[in-house]
PDB file of C-alpha atoms in Angstrom:
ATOM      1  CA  UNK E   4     -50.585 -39.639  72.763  1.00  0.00           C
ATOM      2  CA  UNK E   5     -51.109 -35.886  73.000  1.00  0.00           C
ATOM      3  CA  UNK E   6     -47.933 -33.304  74.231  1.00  0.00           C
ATOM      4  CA  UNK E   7     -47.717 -32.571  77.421  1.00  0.00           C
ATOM      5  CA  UNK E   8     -49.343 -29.284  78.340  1.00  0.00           C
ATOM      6  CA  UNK E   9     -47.207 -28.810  81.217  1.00  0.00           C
ATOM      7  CA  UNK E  10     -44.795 -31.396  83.322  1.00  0.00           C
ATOM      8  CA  UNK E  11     -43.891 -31.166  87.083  1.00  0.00           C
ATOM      9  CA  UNK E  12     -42.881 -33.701  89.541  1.00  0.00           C
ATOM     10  CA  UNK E  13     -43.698 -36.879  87.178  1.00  0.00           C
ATOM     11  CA  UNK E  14     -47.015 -35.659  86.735  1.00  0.00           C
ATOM     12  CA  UNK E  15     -48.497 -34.240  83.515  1.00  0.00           C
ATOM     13  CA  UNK E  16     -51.020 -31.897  82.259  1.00  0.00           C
ATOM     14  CA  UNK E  17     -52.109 -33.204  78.661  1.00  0.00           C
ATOM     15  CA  UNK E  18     -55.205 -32.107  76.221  1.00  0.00           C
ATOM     16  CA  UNK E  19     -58.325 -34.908  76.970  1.00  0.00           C
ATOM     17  CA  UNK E  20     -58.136 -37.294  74.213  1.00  0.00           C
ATOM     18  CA  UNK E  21     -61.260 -39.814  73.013  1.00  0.00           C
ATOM     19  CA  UNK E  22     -58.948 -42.081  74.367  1.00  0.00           C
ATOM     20  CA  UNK E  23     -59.277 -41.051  77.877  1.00  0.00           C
ATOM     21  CA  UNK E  24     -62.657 -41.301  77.705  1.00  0.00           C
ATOM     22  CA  UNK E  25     -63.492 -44.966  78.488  1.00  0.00           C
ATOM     23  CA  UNK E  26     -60.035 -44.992  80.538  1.00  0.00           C
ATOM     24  CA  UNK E  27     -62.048 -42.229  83.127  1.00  0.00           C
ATOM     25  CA  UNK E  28     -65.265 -43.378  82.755  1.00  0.00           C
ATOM     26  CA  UNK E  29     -64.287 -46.872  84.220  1.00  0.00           C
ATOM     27  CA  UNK E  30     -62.072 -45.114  87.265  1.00  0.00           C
ATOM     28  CA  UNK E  31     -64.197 -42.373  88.186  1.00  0.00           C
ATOM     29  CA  UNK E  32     -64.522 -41.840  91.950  1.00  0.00           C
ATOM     30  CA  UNK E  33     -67.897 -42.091  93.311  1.00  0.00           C
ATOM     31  CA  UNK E  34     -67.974 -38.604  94.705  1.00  0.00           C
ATOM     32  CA  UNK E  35     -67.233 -37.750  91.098  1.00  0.00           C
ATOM     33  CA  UNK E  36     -69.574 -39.744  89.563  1.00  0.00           C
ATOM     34  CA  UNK E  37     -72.644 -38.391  92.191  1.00  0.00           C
ATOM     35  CA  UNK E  38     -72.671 -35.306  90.015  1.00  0.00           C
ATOM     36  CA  UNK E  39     -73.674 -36.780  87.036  1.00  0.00           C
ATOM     37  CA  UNK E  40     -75.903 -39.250  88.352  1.00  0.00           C
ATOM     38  CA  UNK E  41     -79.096 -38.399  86.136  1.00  0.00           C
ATOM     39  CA  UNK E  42     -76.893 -38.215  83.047  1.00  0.00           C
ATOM     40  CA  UNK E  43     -75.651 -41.252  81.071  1.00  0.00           C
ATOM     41  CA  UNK E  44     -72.212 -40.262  82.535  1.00  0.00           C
ATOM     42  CA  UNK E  45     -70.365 -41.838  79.334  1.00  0.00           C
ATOM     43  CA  UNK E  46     -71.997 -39.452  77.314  1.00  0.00           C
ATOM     44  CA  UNK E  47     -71.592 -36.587  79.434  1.00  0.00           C
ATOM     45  CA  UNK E  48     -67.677 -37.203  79.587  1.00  0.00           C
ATOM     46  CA  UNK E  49     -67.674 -37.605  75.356  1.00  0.00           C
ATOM     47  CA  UNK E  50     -69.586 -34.591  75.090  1.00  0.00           C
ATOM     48  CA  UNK E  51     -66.906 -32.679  77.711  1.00  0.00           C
ATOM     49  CA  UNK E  52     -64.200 -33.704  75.471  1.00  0.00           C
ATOM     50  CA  UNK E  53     -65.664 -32.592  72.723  1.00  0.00           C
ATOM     51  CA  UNK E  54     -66.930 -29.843  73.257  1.00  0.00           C
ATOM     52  CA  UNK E  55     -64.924 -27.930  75.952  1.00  0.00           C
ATOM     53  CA  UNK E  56     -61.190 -26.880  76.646  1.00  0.00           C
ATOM     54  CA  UNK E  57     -60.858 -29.964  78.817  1.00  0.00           C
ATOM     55  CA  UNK E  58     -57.460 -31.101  79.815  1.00  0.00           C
ATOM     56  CA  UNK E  59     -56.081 -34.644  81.953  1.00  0.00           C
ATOM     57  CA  UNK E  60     -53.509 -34.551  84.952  1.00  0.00           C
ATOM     58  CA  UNK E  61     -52.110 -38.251  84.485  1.00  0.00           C
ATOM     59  CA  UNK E  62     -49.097 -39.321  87.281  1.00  0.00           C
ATOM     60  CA  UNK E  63     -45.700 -40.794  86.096  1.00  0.00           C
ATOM     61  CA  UNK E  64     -47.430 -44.319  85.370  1.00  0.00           C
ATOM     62  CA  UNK E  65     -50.151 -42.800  82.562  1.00  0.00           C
ATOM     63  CA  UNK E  66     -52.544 -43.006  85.282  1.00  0.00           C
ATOM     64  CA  UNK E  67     -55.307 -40.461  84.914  1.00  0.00           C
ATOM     65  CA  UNK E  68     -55.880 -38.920  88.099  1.00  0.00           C
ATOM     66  CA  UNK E  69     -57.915 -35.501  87.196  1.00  0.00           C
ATOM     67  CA  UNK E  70     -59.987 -34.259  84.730  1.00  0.00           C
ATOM     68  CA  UNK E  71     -59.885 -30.316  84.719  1.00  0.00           C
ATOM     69  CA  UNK E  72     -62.379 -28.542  82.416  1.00  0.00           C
ATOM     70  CA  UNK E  73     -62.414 -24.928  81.524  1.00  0.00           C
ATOM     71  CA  UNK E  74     -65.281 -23.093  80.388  1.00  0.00           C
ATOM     72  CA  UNK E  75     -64.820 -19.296  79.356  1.00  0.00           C
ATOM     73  CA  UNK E  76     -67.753 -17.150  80.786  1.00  0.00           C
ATOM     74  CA  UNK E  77     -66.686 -13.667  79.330  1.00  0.00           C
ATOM     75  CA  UNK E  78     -63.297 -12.368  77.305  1.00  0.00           C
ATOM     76  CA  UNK E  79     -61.459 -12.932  80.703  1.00  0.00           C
ATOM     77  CA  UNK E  80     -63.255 -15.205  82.755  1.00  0.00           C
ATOM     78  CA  UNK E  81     -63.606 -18.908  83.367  1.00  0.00           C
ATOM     79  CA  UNK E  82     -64.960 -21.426  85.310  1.00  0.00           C
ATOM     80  CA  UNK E  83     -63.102 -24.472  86.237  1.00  0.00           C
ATOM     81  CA  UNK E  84     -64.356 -27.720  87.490  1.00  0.00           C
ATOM     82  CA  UNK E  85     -62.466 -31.038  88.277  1.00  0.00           C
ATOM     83  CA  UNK E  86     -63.522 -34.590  88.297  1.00  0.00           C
ATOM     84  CA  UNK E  87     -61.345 -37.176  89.889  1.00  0.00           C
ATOM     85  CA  UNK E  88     -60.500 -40.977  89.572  1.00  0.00           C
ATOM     86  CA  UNK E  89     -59.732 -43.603  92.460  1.00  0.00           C
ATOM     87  CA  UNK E  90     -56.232 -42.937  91.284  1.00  0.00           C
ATOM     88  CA  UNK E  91     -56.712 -39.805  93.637  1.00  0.00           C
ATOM     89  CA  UNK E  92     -57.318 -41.412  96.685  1.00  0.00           C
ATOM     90  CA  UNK E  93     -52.839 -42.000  96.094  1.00  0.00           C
ATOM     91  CA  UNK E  94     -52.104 -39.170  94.731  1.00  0.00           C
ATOM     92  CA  UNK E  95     -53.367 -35.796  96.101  1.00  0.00           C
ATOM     93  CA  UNK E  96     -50.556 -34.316  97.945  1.00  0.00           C
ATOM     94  CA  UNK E  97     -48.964 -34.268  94.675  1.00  0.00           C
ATOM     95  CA  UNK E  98     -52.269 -32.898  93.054  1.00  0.00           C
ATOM     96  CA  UNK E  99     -51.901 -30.285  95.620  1.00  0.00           C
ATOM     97  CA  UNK E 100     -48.378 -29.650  94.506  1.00  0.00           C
ATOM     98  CA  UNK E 101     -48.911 -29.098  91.646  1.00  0.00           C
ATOM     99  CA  UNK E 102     -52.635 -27.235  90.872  1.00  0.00           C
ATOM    100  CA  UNK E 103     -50.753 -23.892  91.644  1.00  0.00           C
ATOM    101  CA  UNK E 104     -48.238 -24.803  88.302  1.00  0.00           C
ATOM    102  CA  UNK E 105     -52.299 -25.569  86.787  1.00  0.00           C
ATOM    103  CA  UNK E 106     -53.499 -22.166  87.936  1.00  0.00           C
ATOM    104  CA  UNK E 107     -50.723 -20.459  86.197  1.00  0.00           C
ATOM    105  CA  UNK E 108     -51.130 -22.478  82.979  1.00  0.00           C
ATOM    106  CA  UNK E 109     -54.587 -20.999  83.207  1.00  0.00           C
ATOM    107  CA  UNK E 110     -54.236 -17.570  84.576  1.00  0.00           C
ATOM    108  CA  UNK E 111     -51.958 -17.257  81.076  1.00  0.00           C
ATOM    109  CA  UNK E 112     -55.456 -16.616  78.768  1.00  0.00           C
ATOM    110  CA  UNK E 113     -57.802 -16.184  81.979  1.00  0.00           C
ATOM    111  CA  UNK E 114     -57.339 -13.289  84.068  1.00  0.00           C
ATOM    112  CA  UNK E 115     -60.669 -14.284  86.853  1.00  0.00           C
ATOM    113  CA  UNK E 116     -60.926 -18.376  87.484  1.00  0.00           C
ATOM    114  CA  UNK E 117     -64.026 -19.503  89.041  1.00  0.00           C
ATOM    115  CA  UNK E 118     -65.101 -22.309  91.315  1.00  0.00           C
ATOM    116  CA  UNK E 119     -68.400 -23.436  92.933  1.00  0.00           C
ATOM    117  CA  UNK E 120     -67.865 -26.357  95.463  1.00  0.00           C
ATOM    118  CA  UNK E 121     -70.089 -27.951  97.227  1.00  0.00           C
ATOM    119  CA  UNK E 122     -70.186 -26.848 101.324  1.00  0.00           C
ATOM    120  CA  UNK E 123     -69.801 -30.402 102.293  1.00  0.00           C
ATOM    121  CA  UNK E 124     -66.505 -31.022 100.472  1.00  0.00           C
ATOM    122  CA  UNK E 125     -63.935 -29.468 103.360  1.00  0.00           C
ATOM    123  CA  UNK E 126     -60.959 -30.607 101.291  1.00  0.00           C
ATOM    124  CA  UNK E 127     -61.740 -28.948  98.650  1.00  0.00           C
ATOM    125  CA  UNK E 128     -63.038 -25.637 100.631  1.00  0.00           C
ATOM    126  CA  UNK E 129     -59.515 -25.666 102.058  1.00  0.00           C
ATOM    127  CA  UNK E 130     -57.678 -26.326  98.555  1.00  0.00           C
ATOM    128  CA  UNK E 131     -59.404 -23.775  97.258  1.00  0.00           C
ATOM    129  CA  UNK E 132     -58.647 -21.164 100.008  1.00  0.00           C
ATOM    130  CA  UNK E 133     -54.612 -22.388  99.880  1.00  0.00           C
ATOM    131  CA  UNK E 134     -54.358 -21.494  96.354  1.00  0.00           C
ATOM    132  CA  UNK E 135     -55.728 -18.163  96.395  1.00  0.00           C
ATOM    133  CA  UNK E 136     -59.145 -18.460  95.955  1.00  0.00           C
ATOM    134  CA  UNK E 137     -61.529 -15.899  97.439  1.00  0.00           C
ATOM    135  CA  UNK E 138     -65.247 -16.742  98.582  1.00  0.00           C
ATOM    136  CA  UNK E 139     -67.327 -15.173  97.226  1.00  0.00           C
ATOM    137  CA  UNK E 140     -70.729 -15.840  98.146  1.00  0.00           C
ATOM    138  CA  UNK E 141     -73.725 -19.070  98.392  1.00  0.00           C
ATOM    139  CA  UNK E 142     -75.687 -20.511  95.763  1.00  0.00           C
ATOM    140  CA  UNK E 143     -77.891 -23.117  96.029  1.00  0.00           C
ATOM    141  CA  UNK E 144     -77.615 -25.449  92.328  1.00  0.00           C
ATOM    142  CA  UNK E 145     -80.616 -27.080  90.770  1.00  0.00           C
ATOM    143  CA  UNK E 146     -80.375 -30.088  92.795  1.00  0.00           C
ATOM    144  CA  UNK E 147     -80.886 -27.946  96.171  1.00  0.00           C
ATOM    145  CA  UNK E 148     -76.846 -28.701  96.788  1.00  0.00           C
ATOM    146  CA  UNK E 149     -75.311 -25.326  98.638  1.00  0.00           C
ATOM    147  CA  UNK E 150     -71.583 -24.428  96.956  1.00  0.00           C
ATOM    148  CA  UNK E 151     -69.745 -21.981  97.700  1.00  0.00           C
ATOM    149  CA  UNK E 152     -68.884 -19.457  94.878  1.00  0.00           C
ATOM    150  CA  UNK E 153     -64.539 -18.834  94.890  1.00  0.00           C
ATOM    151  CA  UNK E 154     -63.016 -16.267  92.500  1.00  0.00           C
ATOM    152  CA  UNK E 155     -59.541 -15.612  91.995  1.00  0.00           C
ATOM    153  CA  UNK E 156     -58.057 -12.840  89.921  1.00  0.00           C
ATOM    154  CA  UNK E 157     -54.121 -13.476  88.492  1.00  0.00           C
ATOM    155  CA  UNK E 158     -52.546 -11.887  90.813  1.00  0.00           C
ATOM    156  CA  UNK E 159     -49.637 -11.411  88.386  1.00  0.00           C
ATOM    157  CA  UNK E 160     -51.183  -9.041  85.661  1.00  0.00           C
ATOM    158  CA  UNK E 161     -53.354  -6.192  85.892  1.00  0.00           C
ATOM    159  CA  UNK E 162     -57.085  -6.329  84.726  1.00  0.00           C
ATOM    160  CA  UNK E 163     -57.207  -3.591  81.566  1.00  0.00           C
ATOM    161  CA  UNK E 164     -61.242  -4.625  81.839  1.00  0.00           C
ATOM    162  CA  UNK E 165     -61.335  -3.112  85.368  1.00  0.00           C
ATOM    163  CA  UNK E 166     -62.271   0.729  85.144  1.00  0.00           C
ATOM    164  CA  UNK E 167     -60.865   1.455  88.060  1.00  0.00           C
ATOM    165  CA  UNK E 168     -57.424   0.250  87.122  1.00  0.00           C
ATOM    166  CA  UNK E 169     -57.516   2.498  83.868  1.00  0.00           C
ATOM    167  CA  UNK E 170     -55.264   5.709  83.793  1.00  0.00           C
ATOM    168  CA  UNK E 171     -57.518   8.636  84.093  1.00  0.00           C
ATOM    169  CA  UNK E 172     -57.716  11.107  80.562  1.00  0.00           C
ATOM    170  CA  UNK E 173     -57.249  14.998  80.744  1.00  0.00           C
TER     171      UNK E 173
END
């Protein structure tokens, strides 16, 4: 069993293990399991352990609920993604409760997160505008799917990256 990354409200946030590999594959929610459906999704989710920061939101009974997967694009970027379980289907207000807790786990080595979701997934439009997240602009994905591109910057910490927020030399 892997330490907790982070613990709120029963839930926790712990690393993905090879053990929660079979344990997701079996309870993956459909819509979750669309998006890989020309992949031998087993694979895929062995692979994503492997070979990304990839971490497992599991509620007070060991149940995993989320998968959250993190993968850097530049020295302060990211881009998250989530897949979900049936578990889900029980437990999303507390999901809800506590992905700001996730953001700030996060937002500690990331300063930009980014999200693409897809334009017919209104829940997730709206989670994604709660917490922060600021659309910015379409793209259309290699399966002609329209998502919607969402950044948001930590809005604890300055960006030393950004030129503009630089102090000015004389």
């Amino acid at each position: 069993m892997a330490d907790p990354i982070l613990q709120r409200r029963g839930f926790q946030l712990v690393p993905m293990l090879k053990s929660h590999v079979m344990k997701f594959y079996h309870d993956i929610a459909p819509y979750s399991a669309a998006e890989y459906e020309d992949v031998d999704l087993f694979y895929a989710l062995d692979q994503m352990q492997e070979e990304q920061e990839c971490m497992i939101l599991e509620n007070p009974d060991g149940i995993s609920v989320q998968l959250i997967g993190l993968q850097a694009t530049g020295n302060q970027q990211v881009c998250m993604w989530s897949l979900f379980t049936n578990q889900m289907d029980r437990d999303w207000r507390s999901v809800i409760g506590i992905s700001p807790d996730i953001l700030r786990y996060v937002h500690q080595t990331y300063y930009e997160i980014n999200l693409n979701i897809s334009t017919n997934s209104e829940g997730s439009l709206n989670w994604a505008a709660w917490l922060g997240f600021i659309p910015n602009g379409y793209i259309d994905d290699e399966y002609g799917t329209t998502v919607v591109h969402f950044v948001r910057c930590n809005p604890d910490r300055k960006n030393v990256y950004a030129l503009p927020s630089r102090p000015v030399m004389h």
